[in-house]
PDB file of C-alpha atoms in Angstrom:
ATOM      1  CA  CYS N   1     119.300 110.931  73.982  1.00 84.00           C
ATOM      2  CA  ILE N   2     118.788 110.798  70.197  1.00 85.00           C
ATOM      3  CA  SER N   3     118.021 113.914  68.394  1.00 83.00           C
ATOM      4  CA  ASN N   4     118.544 112.963  64.778  1.00 84.00           C
ATOM      5  CA  LYS N   5     115.029 112.780  63.208  1.00 87.00           C
ATOM      6  CA  GLU N   6     115.723 109.811  60.872  1.00 87.00           C
ATOM      7  CA  MET N   7     117.369 107.807  63.624  1.00 88.00           C
ATOM      8  CA  ILE N   8     114.373 108.720  65.862  1.00 89.00           C
ATOM      9  CA  HIS N   9     111.869 107.451  63.541  1.00 88.00           C
ATOM     10  CA  GLU N  10     113.855 104.235  62.542  1.00 89.00           C
ATOM     11  CA  LEU N  11     114.103 103.337  66.382  1.00 89.00           C
ATOM     12  CA  GLN N  12     110.530 104.389  67.495  1.00 86.00           C
ATOM     13  CA  LEU N  13     109.354 101.685  64.559  1.00 82.00           C
ATOM     14  CA  LYS N  14     111.275  99.128  66.335  1.00 83.00           C
ATOM     15  CA  GLY N  15     109.796  99.976  69.721  1.00 83.00           C
ATOM     16  CA  TYR N  16     112.750 101.700  71.265  1.00 89.00           C
ATOM     17  CA  GLY N  17     112.786 104.577  73.563  1.00 88.00           C
ATOM     18  CA  ASP N  18     110.276 107.299  74.656  1.00 87.00           C
ATOM     19  CA  LEU N  19     109.553 110.522  72.628  1.00 89.00           C
ATOM     20  CA  GLU N  20     109.893 113.723  74.717  1.00 89.00           C
ATOM     21  CA  LYS N  21     110.177 117.059  73.118  1.00 87.00           C
ATOM     22  CA  GLU N  22     111.171 115.666  69.507  1.00 87.00           C
ATOM     23  CA  LYS N  23     114.118 113.542  71.037  1.00 89.00           C
ATOM     24  CA  LEU N  24     114.073 110.071  71.811  1.00 90.00           C
ATOM     25  CA  PHE N  25     115.336 108.881  75.289  1.00 92.00           C
ATOM     26  CA  LEU N  26     116.400 105.311  75.503  1.00 91.00           C
ATOM     27  CA  LYS N  27     116.478 103.226  78.634  1.00 90.00           C
ATOM     28  CA  SER N  28     119.770 101.897  79.963  1.00 91.00           C
ATOM     29  CA  PHE N  29     118.872  98.235  78.714  1.00 91.00           C
ATOM     30  CA  GLU N  30     118.131  99.638  75.289  1.00 92.00           C
ATOM     31  CA  SER N  31     121.379 101.475  75.148  1.00 92.00           C
ATOM     32  CA  LEU N  32     123.219  98.460  76.319  1.00 94.00           C
ATOM     33  CA  TYR N  33     121.560  96.497  73.539  1.00 94.00           C
ATOM     34  CA  LEU N  34     122.273  98.905  70.742  1.00 93.00           C
ATOM     35  CA  LEU N  35     126.021  99.130  71.840  1.00 93.00           C
ATOM     36  CA  TYR N  36     126.123  95.368  72.239  1.00 94.00           C
ATOM     37  CA  ALA N  37     124.723  94.749  68.930  1.00 92.00           C
ATOM     38  CA  GLU N  38     127.082  97.585  67.141  1.00 90.00           C
ATOM     39  CA  LYS N  39     124.118  99.660  66.138  1.00 88.00           C
ATOM     40  CA  LEU N  40     124.996 102.796  68.483  1.00 86.00           C
ATOM     41  CA  ILE N  41     128.132 104.846  68.912  1.00 86.00           C
ATOM     42  CA  LEU N  42     127.810 106.604  72.496  1.00 85.00           C
ATOM     43  CA  ARG N  43     129.975 109.531  73.351  1.00 84.00           C
ATOM     44  CA  LYS N  44     130.399 111.623  76.318  1.00 83.00           C
ATOM     45  CA  ALA N  45     132.232 114.974  75.415  1.00 84.00           C
ATOM     46  CA  LYS N  46     134.669 113.610  72.827  1.00 86.00           C
ATOM     47  CA  LYS N  47     135.377 110.101  74.452  1.00 90.00           C
ATOM     48  CA  GLN N  48     133.793 107.342  73.174  1.00 91.00           C
ATOM     49  CA  ILE N  49     131.764 105.126  75.480  1.00 90.00           C
ATOM     50  CA  ASN N  50     131.885 101.218  75.158  1.00 91.00           C
ATOM     51  CA  PHE N  51     129.498  98.389  76.567  1.00 93.00           C
ATOM     52  CA  ASP N  52     131.682  97.907  79.668  1.00 93.00           C
ATOM     53  CA  ASP N  53     131.829 101.484  80.359  1.00 92.00           C
ATOM     54  CA  LEU N  54     127.924 102.128  80.144  1.00 93.00           C
ATOM     55  CA  LEU N  55     127.245  98.896  82.027  1.00 94.00           C
ATOM     56  CA  ALA N  56     129.369 100.068  84.901  1.00 93.00           C
ATOM     57  CA  MET N  57     127.538 103.535  85.008  1.00 92.00           C
ATOM     58  CA  CYS N  58     123.949 102.131  84.694  1.00 92.00           C
ATOM     59  CA  GLN N  59     124.926  99.622  87.570  1.00 92.00           C
ATOM     60  CA  LYS N  60     125.675 102.499  89.945  1.00 93.00           C
ATOM     61  CA  ASN N  61     121.779 103.732  89.747  1.00 90.00           C
ATOM     62  CA  ASP N  62     120.387 100.164  89.254  1.00 86.00           C
ATOM     63  CA  SER N  63     121.844  97.056  90.563  1.00 85.00           C
ATOM     64  CA  GLU N  64     119.555  94.867  88.301  1.00 86.00           C
ATOM     65  CA  THR N  65     120.977  96.672  85.081  1.00 89.00           C
ATOM     66  CA  LEU N  66     122.851  93.374  83.972  1.00 90.00           C
ATOM     67  CA  THR N  67     119.733  91.071  84.710  1.00 89.00           C
ATOM     68  CA  LYS N  68     117.665  93.539  82.615  1.00 90.00           C
ATOM     69  CA  PHE N  69     119.980  93.674  79.767  1.00 92.00           C
ATOM     70  CA  LEU N  70     120.250  89.885  79.613  1.00 93.00           C
ATOM     71  CA  ILE N  71     116.536  89.424  79.317  1.00 93.00           C
ATOM     72  CA  TYR N  72     116.052  92.290  76.978  1.00 93.00           C
ATOM     73  CA  ARG N  73     118.891  90.847  74.518  1.00 94.00           C
ATOM     74  CA  ASP N  74     117.399  87.342  74.751  1.00 94.00           C
ATOM     75  CA  LEU N  75     114.012  88.607  73.773  1.00 92.00           C
ATOM     76  CA  LYS N  76     115.318  91.011  70.997  1.00 91.00           C
ATOM     77  CA  THR N  77     117.210  88.052  69.402  1.00 91.00           C
ATOM     78  CA  ARG N  78     113.686  86.126  69.531  1.00 90.00           C
ATOM     79  CA  GLY N  79     112.177  88.965  67.482  1.00 87.00           C
ATOM     80  CA  TYR N  80     110.010  90.579  70.337  1.00 88.00           C
ATOM     81  CA  VAL N  81     109.350  94.226  70.748  1.00 86.00           C
ATOM     82  CA  ILE N  82     109.925  94.923  74.520  1.00 88.00           C
ATOM     83  CA  LYS N  83     109.038  98.167  76.421  1.00 86.00           C
ATOM     84  CA  ASP N  84     109.688  98.868  80.140  1.00 82.00           C
ATOM     85  CA  GLY N  85     107.479  97.580  82.808  1.00 75.00           C
ATOM     86  CA  PHE N  86     104.818  99.704  84.294  1.00 68.00           C
ATOM     87  CA  GLY N  87     104.680  98.574  87.821  1.00 63.00           C
ATOM     88  CA  PHE N  88     103.636  95.502  89.798  1.00 58.00           C
ATOM     89  CA  GLY N  89     107.234  94.463  90.115  1.00 60.00           C
ATOM     90  CA  SER N  90     107.487  93.879  86.213  1.00 64.00           C
ATOM     91  CA  ASP N  91     110.593  94.651  84.409  1.00 80.00           C
ATOM     92  CA  PHE N  92     109.133  94.543  80.772  1.00 88.00           C
ATOM     93  CA  ARG N  93     105.976  94.418  78.597  1.00 84.00           C
ATOM     94  CA  VAL N  94     106.448  92.311  75.751  1.00 88.00           C
ATOM     95  CA  TYR N  95     104.407  92.505  72.562  1.00 83.00           C
ATOM     96  CA  GLU N  96     103.272  89.632  70.228  1.00 77.00           C
ATOM     97  CA  ARG N  97     105.544  89.418  67.317  1.00 74.00           C
ATOM     98  CA  GLY N  98     103.973  91.910  64.569  1.00 68.00           C
ATOM     99  CA  HIS N  99     101.604  93.428  66.935  1.00 61.00           C
ATOM    100  CA  PHE N 100     103.629  96.357  68.224  1.00 70.00           C
ATOM    101  CA  GLY N 101     101.566  99.727  68.035  1.00 64.00           C
ATOM    102  CA  GLU N 102      98.083  97.616  67.241  1.00 67.00           C
ATOM    103  CA  LYS N 103      97.558  96.032  70.390  1.00 72.00           C
ATOM    104  CA  GLY N 104      98.643  96.131  73.878  1.00 77.00           C
ATOM    105  CA  ALA N 105     101.509  94.196  75.464  1.00 81.00           C
ATOM    106  CA  LYS N 106     100.533  90.365  75.862  1.00 82.00           C
ATOM    107  CA  PHE N 107     103.176  89.446  78.461  1.00 86.00           C
ATOM    108  CA  LEU N 108     104.541  90.976  81.681  1.00 87.00           C
ATOM    109  CA  ILE N 109     107.952  89.630  82.616  1.00 89.00           C
ATOM    110  CA  PHE N 110     109.775  90.163  85.736  1.00 83.00           C
ATOM    111  CA  GLY N 111     113.395  88.932  85.961  1.00 85.00           C
ATOM    112  CA  LEU N 112     115.276  86.808  89.021  1.00 82.00           C
ATOM    113  CA  ASN N 113     118.396  85.508  89.134  1.00 84.00           C
ATOM    114  CA  GLU N 114     119.067  82.188  89.840  1.00 84.00           C
ATOM    115  CA  GLY N 115     119.355  81.542  93.675  1.00 79.00           C
ATOM    116  CA  GLN N 116     117.296  85.089  94.296  1.00 79.00           C
ATOM    117  CA  GLN N 117     114.708  84.625  96.738  1.00 77.00           C
ATOM    118  CA  GLU N 118     111.315  85.760  96.365  1.00 74.00           C
ATOM    119  CA  LYS N 119     108.319  85.763  98.938  1.00 78.00           C
ATOM    120  CA  MET N 120     105.257  83.722  97.819  1.00 77.00           C
ATOM    121  CA  GLY N 121     102.765  86.221  98.968  1.00 79.00           C
ATOM    122  CA  ALA N 122     104.829  89.042  96.842  1.00 77.00           C
ATOM    123  CA  LEU N 123     104.879  86.566  93.879  1.00 77.00           C
ATOM    124  CA  GLN N 124     101.091  85.799  94.313  1.00 80.00           C
ATOM    125  CA  LYS N 125     100.419  89.639  94.471  1.00 81.00           C
ATOM    126  CA  LYS N 126     102.284  90.093  91.296  1.00 79.00           C
ATOM    127  CA  ILE N 127     100.459  87.151  89.450  1.00 81.00           C
ATOM    128  CA  ASP N 128      96.904  88.556  90.565  1.00 83.00           C
ATOM    129  CA  GLU N 129      97.515  92.221  89.531  1.00 82.00           C
ATOM    130  CA  ILE N 130      99.191  91.201  86.163  1.00 81.00           C
ATOM    131  CA  THR N 131      96.056  88.566  85.489  1.00 83.00           C
ATOM    132  CA  ARG N 132      93.585  91.298  86.445  1.00 83.00           C
ATOM    133  CA  MET N 133      94.832  93.493  83.692  1.00 81.00           C
ATOM    134  CA  GLY N 134      94.357  90.521  80.987  1.00 82.00           C
ATOM    135  CA  LYS N 135      97.934  89.972  80.728  1.00 84.00           C
ATOM    136  CA  GLU N 136     100.176  86.862  81.015  1.00 87.00           C
ATOM    137  CA  PRO N 137     102.778  86.955  83.818  1.00 87.00           C
ATOM    138  CA  ILE N 138     106.100  85.286  83.047  1.00 89.00           C
ATOM    139  CA  ILE N 139     109.151  84.803  85.262  1.00 88.00           C
ATOM    140  CA  ALA N 140     112.361  85.012  83.440  1.00 91.00           C
ATOM    141  CA  VAL N 141     115.072  83.423  85.538  1.00 91.00           C
ATOM    142  CA  ILE N 142     118.902  84.252  84.741  1.00 91.00           C
ATOM    143  CA  GLU N 143     121.077  81.110  85.187  1.00 91.00           C
ATOM    144  CA  ARG N 144     124.649  81.713  86.487  1.00 88.00           C
ATOM    145  CA  ARG N 145     126.012  81.201  82.843  1.00 88.00           C
ATOM    146  CA  GLY N 146     123.757  84.280  81.715  1.00 84.00           C
ATOM    147  CA  GLU N 147     121.113  81.882  79.891  1.00 91.00           C
ATOM    148  CA  VAL N 148     117.539  83.015  80.187  1.00 94.00           C
ATOM    149  CA  ILE N 149     114.578  80.621  81.101  1.00 93.00           C
ATOM    150  CA  TYR N 150     111.195  81.721  80.992  1.00 93.00           C
ATOM    151  CA  TYR N 151     108.432  80.404  83.075  1.00 90.00           C
ATOM    152  CA  LYS N 152     104.690  81.180  82.178  1.00 88.00           C
ATOM    153  CA  ILE N 153     102.802  81.429  85.515  1.00 82.00           C
ATOM    154  CA  ASN N 154      99.089  80.532  85.946  1.00 74.00           C
ATOM    155  CA  LYS N 155      97.106  81.049  88.972  1.00 66.00           C
ATOM    156  CA  MET N 156      96.087  77.894  90.599  1.00 63.00           C
ATOM    157  CA  ASN N 157      93.603  77.439  93.680  1.00 62.00           C
ATOM    158  CA  PHE N 158      94.030  74.684  96.196  1.00 59.00           C
ATOM    159  CA  PHE N 159      90.898  73.736  97.865  1.00 64.00           C
ATOM    160  CA  GLU N 160      90.788  72.414 101.505  1.00 61.00           C
ATOM    161  CA  ASN N 161      89.250  68.922 101.643  1.00 56.00           C
ATOM    162  CA  LYS N 162      88.495  68.921 105.335  1.00 57.00           C
ATOM    163  CA  ALA N 163      86.817  65.375 105.356  1.00 58.00           C
ATOM    164  CA  ARG N 164      89.811  63.576 103.624  1.00 59.00           C
ATOM    165  CA  LEU N 165      92.112  65.703 105.748  1.00 55.00           C
ATOM    166  CA  GLU N 166      90.626  64.356 109.049  1.00 58.00           C
ATOM    167  CA  ASP N 167      90.240  60.657 107.610  1.00 58.00           C
ATOM    168  CA  SER N 168      93.956  60.663 106.773  1.00 56.00           C
ATOM    169  CA  PHE N 169      94.644  61.299 110.462  1.00 55.00           C
ATOM    170  CA  GLU N 170      92.655  58.971 112.238  1.00 55.00           C
ATOM    171  CA  PHE N 171      94.208  56.319 114.273  1.00 50.00           C
TER     172      PHE N 171
END
């Protein structure tokens, strides 16, 4: 929670946090990123909290905290404004560079760790809902080394060709 008005204004312009009652509330991945980038000093009582301490605290509430942070950090370093996702299994809304505050998010990104399984039906449902909203669905895969690889997903229809299917099985 940030209460300094100058800091709130500066962070809001860059797409950080949600304003409630003249205070800016940061998501865990935003706080982790600002700590990582050495742009935030976090204290609990009089003790200063470092990145590792905050990560451990956040992971108790959300096991996906590290995955979200790695994606967030990667997108931030590429110059994107990122906000928390709004359902459909998406982790983030990503705005085109230079369009935050002017247009809605162009991309909805959901993260997967390498080796994590996702059912095709669930993936299909997410893609359908995201494309219906006029957004582009993207999967961000975190490799074991922490590198993020992005896959843009397009809907593809496979039409059954019964005539050819029957011909291929004739003996």
